Coordinates of C-alpha atoms and ligand atoms in Angstrom, one line a residue:
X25 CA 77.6 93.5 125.1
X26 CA 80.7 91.2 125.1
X27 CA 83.7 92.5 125.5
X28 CA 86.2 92.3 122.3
X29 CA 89.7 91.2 122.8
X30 CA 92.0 91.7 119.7
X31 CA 94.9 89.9 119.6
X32 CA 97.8 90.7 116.7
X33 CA 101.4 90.7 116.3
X34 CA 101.8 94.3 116.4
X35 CA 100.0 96.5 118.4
X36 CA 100.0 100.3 116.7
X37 CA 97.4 102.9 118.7
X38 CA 96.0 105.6 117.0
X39 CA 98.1 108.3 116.9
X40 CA 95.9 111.0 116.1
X41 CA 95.0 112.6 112.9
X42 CA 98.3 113.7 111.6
X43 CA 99.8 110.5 112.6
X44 CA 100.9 108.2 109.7
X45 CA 99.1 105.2 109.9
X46 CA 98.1 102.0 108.3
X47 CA 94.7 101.0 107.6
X48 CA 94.8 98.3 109.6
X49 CA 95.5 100.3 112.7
X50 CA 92.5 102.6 112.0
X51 CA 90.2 99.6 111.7
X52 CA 91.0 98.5 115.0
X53 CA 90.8 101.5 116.6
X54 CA 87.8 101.8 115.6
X55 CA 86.3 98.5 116.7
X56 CA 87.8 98.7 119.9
X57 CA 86.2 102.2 120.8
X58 CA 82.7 101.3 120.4
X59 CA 83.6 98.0 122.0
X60 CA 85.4 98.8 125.4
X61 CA 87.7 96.6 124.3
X62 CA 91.7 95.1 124.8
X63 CA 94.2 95.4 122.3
X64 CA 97.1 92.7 123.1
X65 CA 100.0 91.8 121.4
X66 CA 104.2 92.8 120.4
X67 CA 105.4 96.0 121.5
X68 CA 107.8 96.3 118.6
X69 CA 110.7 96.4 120.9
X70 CA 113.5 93.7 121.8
X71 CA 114.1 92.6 125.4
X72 CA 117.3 90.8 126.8
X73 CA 115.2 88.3 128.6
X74 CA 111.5 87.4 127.7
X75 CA 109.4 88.5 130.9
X76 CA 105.9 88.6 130.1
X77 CA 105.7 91.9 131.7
X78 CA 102.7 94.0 130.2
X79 CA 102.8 97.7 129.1
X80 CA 99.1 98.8 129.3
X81 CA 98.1 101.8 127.7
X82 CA 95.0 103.6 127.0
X83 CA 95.4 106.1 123.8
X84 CA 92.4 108.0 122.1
X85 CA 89.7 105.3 124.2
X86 CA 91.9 102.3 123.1
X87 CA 93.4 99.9 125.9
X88 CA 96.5 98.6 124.6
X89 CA 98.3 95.7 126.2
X90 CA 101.8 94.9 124.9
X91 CA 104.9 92.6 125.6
X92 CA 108.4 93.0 124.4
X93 CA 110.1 90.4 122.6
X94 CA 113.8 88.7 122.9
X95 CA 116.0 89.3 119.8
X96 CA 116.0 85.2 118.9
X97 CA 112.3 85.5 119.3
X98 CA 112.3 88.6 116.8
X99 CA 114.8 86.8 114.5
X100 CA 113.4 83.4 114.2
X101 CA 109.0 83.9 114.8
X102 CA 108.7 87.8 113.0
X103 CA 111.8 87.8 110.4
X104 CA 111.8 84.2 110.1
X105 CA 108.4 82.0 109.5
X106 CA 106.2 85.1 109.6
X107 CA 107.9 87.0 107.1
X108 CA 110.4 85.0 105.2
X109 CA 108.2 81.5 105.1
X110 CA 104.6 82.6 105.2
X111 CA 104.4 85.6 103.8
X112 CA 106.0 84.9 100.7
X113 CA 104.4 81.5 100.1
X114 CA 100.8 82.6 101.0
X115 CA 101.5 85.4 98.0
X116 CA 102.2 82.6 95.9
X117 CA 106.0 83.2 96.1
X118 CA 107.6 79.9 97.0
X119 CA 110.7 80.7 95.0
X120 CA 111.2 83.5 97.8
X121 CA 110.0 81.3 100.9
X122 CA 112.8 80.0 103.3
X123 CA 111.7 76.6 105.2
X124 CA 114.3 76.6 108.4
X125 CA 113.7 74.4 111.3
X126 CA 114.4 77.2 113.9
X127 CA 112.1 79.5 112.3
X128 CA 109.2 77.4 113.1
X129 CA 110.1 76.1 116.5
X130 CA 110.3 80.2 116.8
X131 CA 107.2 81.0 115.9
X132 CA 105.4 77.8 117.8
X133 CA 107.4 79.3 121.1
X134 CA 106.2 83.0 120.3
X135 CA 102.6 81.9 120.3
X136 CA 102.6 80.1 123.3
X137 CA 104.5 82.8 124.9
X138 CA 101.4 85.0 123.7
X139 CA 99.4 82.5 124.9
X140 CA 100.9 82.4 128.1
X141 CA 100.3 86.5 128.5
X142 CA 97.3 86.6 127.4
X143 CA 95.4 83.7 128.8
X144 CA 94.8 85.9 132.1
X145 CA 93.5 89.1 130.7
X146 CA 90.5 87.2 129.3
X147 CA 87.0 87.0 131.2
X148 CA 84.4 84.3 130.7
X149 CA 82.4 86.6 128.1
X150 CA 84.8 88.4 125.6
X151 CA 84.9 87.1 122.1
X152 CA 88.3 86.5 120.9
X153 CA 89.7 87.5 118.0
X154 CA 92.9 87.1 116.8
X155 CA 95.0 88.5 113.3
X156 CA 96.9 87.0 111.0
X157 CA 98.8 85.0 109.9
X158 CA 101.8 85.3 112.6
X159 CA 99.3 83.6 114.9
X160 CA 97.7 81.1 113.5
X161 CA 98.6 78.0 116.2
X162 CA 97.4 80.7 119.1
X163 CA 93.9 79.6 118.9
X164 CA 95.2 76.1 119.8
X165 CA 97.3 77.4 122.5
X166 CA 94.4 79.3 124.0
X167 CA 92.3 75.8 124.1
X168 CA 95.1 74.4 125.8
X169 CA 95.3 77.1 128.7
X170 CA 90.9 75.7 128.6
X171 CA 89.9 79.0 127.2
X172 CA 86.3 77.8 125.9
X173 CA 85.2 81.8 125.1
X174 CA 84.1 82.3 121.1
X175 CA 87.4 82.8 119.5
X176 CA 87.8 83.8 116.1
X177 CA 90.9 84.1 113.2
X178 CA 91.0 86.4 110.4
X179 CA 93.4 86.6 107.9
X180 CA 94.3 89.6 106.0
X181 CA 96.9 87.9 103.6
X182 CA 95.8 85.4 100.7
X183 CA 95.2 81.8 100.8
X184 CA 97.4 79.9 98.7
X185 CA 96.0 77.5 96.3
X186 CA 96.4 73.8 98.0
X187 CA 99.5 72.2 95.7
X188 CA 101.4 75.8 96.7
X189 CA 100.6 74.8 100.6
X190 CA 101.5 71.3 100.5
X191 CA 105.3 72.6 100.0
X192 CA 105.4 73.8 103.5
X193 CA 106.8 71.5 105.8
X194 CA 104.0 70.5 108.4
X195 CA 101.2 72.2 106.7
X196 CA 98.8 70.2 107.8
X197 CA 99.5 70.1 111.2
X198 CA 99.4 74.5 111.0
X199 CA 96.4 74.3 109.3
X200 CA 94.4 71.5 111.8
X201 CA 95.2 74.2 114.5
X202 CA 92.3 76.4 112.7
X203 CA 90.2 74.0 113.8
X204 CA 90.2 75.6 117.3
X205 CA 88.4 78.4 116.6
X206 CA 85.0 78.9 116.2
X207 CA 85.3 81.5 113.5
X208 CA 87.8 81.8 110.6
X209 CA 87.6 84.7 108.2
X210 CA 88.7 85.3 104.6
X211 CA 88.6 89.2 102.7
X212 CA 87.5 86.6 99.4
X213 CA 85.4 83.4 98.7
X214 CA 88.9 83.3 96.2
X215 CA 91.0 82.8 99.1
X216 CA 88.1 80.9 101.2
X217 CA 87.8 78.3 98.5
X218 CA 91.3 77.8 98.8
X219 CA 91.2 76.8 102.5
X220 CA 88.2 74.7 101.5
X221 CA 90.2 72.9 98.9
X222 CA 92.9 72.5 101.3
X223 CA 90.9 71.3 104.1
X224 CA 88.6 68.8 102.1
X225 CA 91.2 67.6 99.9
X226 CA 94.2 67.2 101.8
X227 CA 93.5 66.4 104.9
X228 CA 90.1 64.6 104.7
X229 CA 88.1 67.5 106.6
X230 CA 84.1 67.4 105.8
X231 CA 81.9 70.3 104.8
X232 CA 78.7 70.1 106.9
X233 CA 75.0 70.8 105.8
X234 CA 75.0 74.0 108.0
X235 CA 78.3 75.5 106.0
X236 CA 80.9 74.8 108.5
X237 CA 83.8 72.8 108.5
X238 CA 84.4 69.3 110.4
X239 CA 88.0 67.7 111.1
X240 CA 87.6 64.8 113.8
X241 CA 85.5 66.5 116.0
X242 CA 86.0 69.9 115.7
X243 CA 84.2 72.2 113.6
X244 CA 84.9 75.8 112.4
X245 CA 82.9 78.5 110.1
X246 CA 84.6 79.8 107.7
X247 CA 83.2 83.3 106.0
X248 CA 84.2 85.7 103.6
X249 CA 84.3 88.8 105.2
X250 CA 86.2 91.7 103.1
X251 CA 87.7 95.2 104.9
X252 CA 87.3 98.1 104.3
X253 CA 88.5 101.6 105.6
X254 CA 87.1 103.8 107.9
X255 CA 85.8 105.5 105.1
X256 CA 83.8 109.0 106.6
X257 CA 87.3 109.5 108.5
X258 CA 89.0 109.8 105.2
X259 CA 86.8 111.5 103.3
X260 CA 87.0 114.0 106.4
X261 CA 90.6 113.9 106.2
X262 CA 90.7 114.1 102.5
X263 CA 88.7 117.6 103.0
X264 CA 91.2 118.9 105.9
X265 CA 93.5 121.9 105.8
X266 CA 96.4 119.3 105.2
X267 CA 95.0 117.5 102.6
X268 CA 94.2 120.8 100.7
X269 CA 97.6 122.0 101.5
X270 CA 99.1 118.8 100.1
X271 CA 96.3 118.6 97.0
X272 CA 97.9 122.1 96.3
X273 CA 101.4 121.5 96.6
X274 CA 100.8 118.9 93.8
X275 CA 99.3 120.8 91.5
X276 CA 101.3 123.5 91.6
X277 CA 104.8 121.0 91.0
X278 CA 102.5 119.4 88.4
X279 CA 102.7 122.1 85.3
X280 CA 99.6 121.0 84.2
X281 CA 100.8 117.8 83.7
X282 CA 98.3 114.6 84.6
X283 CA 99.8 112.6 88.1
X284 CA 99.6 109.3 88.4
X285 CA 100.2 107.9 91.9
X286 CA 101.3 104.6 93.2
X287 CA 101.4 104.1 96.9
X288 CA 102.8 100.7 98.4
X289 CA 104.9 99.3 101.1
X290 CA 108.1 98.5 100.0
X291 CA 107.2 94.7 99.1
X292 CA 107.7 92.4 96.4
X293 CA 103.9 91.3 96.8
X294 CA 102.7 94.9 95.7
X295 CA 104.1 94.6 91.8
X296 CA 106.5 97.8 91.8
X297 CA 109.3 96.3 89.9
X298 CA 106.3 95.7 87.4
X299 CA 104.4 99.0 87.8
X300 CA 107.5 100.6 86.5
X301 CA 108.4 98.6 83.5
X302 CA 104.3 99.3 82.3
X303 CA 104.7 102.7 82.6
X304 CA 108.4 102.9 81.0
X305 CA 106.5 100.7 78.4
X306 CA 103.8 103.8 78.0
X307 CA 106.3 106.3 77.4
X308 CA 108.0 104.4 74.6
X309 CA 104.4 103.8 73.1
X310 CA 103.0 107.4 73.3
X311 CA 106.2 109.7 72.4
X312 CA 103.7 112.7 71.7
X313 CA 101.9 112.4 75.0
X314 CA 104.1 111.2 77.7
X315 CA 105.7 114.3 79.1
X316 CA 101.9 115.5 79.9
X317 CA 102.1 112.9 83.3
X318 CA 104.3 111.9 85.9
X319 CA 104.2 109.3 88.2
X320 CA 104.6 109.9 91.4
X321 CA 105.3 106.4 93.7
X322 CA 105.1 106.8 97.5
X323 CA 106.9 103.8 99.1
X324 CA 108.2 103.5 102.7
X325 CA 110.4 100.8 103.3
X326 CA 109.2 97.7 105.2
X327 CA 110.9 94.7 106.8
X328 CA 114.5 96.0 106.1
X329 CA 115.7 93.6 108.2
X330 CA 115.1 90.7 105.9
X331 CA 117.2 90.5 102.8
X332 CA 114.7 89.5 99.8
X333 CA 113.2 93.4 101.5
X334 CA 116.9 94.7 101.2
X335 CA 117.4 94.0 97.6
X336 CA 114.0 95.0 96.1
X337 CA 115.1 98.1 97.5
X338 CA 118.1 98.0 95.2
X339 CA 116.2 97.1 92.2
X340 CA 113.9 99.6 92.5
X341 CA 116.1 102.4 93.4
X342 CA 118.1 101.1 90.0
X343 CA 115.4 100.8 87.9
X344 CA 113.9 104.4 89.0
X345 CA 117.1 105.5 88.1
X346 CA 117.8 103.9 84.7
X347 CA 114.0 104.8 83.6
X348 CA 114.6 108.5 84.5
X349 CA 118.0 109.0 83.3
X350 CA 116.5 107.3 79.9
X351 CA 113.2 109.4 79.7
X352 CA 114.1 112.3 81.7
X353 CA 114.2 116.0 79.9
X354 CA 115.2 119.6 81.2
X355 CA 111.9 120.0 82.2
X356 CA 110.1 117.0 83.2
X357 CA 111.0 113.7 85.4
X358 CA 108.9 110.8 84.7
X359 CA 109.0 109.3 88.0
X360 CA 109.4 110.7 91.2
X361 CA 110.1 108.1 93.9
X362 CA 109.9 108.6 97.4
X363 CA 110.8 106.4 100.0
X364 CA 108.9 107.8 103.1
X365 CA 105.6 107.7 105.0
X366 CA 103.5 110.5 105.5
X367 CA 100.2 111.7 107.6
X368 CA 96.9 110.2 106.5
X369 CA 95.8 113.7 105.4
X370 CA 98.6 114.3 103.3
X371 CA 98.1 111.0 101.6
X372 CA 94.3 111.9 101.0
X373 CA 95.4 115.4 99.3
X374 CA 97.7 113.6 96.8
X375 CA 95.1 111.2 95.9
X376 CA 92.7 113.8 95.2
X377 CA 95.5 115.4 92.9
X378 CA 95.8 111.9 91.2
X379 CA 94.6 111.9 87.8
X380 CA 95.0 108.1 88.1
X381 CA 95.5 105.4 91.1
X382 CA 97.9 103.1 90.2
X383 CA 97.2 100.2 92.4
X384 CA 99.1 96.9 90.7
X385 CA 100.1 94.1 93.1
X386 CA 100.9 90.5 91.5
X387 CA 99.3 89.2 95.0
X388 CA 97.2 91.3 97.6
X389 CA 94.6 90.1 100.6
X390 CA 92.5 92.9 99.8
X391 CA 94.3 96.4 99.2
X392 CA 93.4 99.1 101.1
X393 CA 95.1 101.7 98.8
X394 CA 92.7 101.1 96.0
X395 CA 89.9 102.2 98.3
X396 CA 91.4 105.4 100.2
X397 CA 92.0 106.7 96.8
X398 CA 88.5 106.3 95.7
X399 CA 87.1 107.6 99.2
X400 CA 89.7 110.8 98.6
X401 CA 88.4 111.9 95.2
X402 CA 86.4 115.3 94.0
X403 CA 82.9 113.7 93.0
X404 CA 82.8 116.3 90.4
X405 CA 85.9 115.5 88.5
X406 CA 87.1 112.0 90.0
X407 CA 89.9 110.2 88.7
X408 CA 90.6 106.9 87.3
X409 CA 91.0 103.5 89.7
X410 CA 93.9 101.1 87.8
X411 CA 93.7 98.1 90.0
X412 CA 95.3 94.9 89.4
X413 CA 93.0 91.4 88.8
X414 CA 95.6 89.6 91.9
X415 CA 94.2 91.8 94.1
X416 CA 91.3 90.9 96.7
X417 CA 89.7 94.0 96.4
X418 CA 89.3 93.1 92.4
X419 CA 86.6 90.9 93.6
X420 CA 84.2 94.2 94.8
X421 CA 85.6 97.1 92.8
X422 CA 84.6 96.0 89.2
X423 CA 84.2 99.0 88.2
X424 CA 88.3 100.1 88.0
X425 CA 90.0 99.7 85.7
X426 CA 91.4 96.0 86.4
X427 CA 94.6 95.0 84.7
X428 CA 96.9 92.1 84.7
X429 CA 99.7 93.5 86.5
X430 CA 102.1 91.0 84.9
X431 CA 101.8 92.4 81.5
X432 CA 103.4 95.8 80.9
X433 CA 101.8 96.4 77.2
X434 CA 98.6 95.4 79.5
X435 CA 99.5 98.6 82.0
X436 CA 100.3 100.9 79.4
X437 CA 97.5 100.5 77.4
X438 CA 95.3 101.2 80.9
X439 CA 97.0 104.2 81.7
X440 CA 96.3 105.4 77.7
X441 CA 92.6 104.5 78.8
X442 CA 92.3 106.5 81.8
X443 CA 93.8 109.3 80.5
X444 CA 91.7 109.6 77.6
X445 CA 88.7 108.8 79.9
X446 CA 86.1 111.0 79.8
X447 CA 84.2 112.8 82.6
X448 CA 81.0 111.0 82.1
X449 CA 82.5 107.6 82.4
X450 CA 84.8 108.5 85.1
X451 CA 82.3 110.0 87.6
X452 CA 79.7 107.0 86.6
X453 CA 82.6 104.4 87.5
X454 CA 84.0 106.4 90.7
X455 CA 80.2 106.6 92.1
X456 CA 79.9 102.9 91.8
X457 CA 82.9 102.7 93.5
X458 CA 82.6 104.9 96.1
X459 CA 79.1 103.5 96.9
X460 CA 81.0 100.2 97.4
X461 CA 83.5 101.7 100.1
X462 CA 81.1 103.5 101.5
X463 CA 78.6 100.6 102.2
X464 CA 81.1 97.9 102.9
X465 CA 84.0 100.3 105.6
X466 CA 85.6 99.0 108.1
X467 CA 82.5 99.2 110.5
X468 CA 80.5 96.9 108.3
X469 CA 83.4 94.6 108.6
X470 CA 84.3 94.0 111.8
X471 CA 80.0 93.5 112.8
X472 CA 80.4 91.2 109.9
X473 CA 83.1 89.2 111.8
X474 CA 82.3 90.2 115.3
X475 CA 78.1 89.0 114.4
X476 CA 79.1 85.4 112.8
X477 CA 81.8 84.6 116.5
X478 CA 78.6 86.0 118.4
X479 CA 76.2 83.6 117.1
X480 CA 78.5 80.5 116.5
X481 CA 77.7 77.6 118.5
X482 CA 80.2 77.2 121.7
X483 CA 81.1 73.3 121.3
X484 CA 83.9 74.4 123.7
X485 CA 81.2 74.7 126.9
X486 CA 80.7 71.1 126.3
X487 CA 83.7 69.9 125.4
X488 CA 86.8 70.5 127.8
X489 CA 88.3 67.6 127.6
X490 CA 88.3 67.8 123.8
X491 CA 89.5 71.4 124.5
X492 CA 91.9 70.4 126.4
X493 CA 93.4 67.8 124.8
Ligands
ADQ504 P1 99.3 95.9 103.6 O1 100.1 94.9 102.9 O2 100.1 96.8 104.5 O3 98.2 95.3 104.5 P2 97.3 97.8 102.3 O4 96.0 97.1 102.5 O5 97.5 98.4 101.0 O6 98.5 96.8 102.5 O7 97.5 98.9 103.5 C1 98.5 99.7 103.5 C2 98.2 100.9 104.4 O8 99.4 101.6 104.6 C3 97.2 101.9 103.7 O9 96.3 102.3 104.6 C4 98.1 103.0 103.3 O10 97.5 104.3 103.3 C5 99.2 103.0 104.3 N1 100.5 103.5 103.7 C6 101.1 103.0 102.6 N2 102.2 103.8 102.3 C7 102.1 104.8 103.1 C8 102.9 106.0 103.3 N3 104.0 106.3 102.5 N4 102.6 106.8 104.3 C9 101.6 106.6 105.1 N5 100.8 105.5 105.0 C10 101.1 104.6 104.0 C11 97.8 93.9 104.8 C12 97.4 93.0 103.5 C13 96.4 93.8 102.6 C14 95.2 94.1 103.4 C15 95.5 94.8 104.7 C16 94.3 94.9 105.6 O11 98.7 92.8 102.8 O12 96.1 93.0 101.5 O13 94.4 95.0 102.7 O14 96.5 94.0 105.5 O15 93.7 93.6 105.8

């Protein structure tokens, strides 16, 4: 069996079972394991002088290879194009998206720098697959250090519809670097359709009788491959001591009252700003019921370095503020905002407590949220999925609750629904559910992925020159 190399900006090993974690961290770690494979990519940390020095480590089975980054590098490829040009316009933010010259030559120099790195750690064999979208031209630069192994891009962000895309300076040039690997994947046809749109309509790319994509003479496959979550750890985790402690803790500081939970990075893509002006809107609507919930909205702050992160922060902490100093009695708090991360476990035994999963962002790749709180629940007396219709994982998880996440009366009338949701209906929606994140985990996904690089054609074995070029 091939070897798997996994290349991503950040490289974050499995810390163990109390260790707070994202989901995308447990999905690699558990592709690597069975596949005795590398992990490359940032270290987090800055360096004075870029050296391409590698910190290997192996942690839990996982072989982790990392480099550290100079500040400029950190500034202008992470901070800059990655997070204040792409990420906002691939969630359809352009209003937010900062087009600076320096942040691209940034992020072009950070790739090849990866490229540079990692060009030596790969054997003839391994398939390739690289994450994201803070290396998309990496693919190209691998080509041009004549890598001709089956390399493969996945991106876990949306695709932005085409006349959103064309407002990026040099678009087409980022995109025809996709070209170069065998393999691109997409968590939605929504957001594949997009890059087919793109590609056929914009720059004159053809789509083949075998489903994959020519530009000049390149071709690439593009699939729709959604994640999931290593879903029989977090069931386990949602059944540990921990999880029980935490379901516990909940219920007791709960007086009976129904908790709704929201849990998000700190990010203008996940709809909080939103959330909370739905659920102010359900208090005013339902005088007589509202001081029988609270909502309780877990979010650790990301990306503080970059200011559009900086002053979300402000707006929510204000509007937390003004909606609990408005609604607030001697008793009762309607919100209860917390800006911190926690263990895995912890998270599953608050989940459990939920009476209802508030999952609402305007724009989301997939959403991993919405399925660790379905995976977390008591099959007996599950509780209710909200999850917005912007979100990828609308697409499989029809049976939540979907709302528009835009429209507060939209919000408060689905928190009314879930509420008043009887047993029946709940466990009959949750199994469907649950049978979905069950059958499609993280597993499933990456032999998805890793099964379509395996069996696409290697044009590259006959082509160096092209490969080259
Ligand atoms: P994210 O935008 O980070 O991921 P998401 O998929 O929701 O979004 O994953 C967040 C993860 O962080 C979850 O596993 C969650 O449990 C964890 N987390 C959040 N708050 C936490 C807290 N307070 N303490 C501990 N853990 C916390 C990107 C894309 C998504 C896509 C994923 C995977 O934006 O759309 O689903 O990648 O592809």
């Amino acid at each position: 069996m091939s070897r798997l190399i996994v290349i991503s900006n950040r490289v974050s090993a499995p810390k163990g079972e109390a260790g707070a974690q994202g989901g995308l961290a447990v999905a690699f770690a558990a592709a690597l394991r069975e596949h005795k494979g590398l992990w490359f990519g940032w270290s987090g940390e800055p360096t004075d002088r870029f050296t391409g020095e590698i910190d290997y480590q192996d942690v839990r089975g996982v072989c982790t290879a990392t480099i550290d980054l100079e500040d400029q590098d950190i500034e202008e490829y992470y901070n800059g194009y990655a997070n204040r040009t792409l990420w906002p316009l691939f969630h359809f933010r352009v209003d937010l998206a900062e087009f600076e010259r320096d942040f691209a030559q940034g992020y072009q120099r950070v790739n090849e720098r990866f490229a540079d790195t990692v060009r030596p750690l790969i054997e003839d064999d391994d398939l390739v697959w690289v994450q994201d979208y803070h290396l998309i031209p990496l693919g190209e630069e691998l080509r041009k250090r004549e890598l001709r192994n089956r390399l493969g891009f996945f991106l876990h962000i949306p695709w932005p519809p085409r006349h959103l895309l064309a407002s990026l300076p040099h678009a087409r040039e980022l995109v025809s670097t996709m070209f170069a690997y065998d393999v691109i994947g997409f968590h939605t046809t929504e957001w594949l359709e997009a890059f087919l749109d793109y590609a056929l309509g914009e720059m004159g790319a053809d789509l083949l009788d075998d489903g994959t994509i020519r530009l000049g003479d390149r071709t690439v496959r593009a699939i729709s491959c959604p994640i999931g979550i290593d879903t029989a750890e977090f069931v386990a985790a949602a059944s540990s001591p921990q999880a029980r402690l935490a379901y516990r803790r909940m219920k007791d500081s709960s007086d009976g009252r129904d908790l709704i939970v929201g849990v998000d990075r700190l990010d203008y893509s996940k709809g909080l700003e939103e959330r909370f002006a739905g659920y102010e809107r359900f208090l005013e609507e339902h005088e007589e019921s509202r001081k029988e919930v609270y909502l309780l909205q877990i979010a650790p702050p990301s990306r503080g370095d970059v200011e559009t992160y900086q002053r979300i922060r402000a707006t929510l902490d204000g509007l937390s503020g003004r909606i609990n100093g408005a609604h607030a009695d001697l008793d009762w708090v309607p919100i209860r905002y917390v800006n911190r991360g926690f263990p895995r476990a912890v998270l599953a035994g608050v989940y459990r407590a939920a009476r209802i999963g508030l999952v609402t962002p305007l724009r989301d790749g997939m959403n991993l949220v919405a399925k660790e709180y379905v995976a977390a629940q008591d099959p007996e007396d599950p509780g209710v999925l909200i999850l917005s219709r912007f979100a990828g994982a609308a697409l499989q998880m029809t049976d939540a609750v979907l709302v528009n996440p835009h429209s507060a009366e939209e919000l408060s009338d689905a928190i009314e629904l879930a509420l008043k949701m009887p047993r029946d209906e709940r466990v009959a929606r949750w199994r469907a559910l649950m049978d979905g994140v069950e059958r499609q985990d993280v597993i499933w996904w990456r032999k998805r992925f890793t099964d379509a690089l395996a069996r696409s054609d290697q044009s590259w074995e006959d082509a160096p020159a092209a490969a080259a070029e």
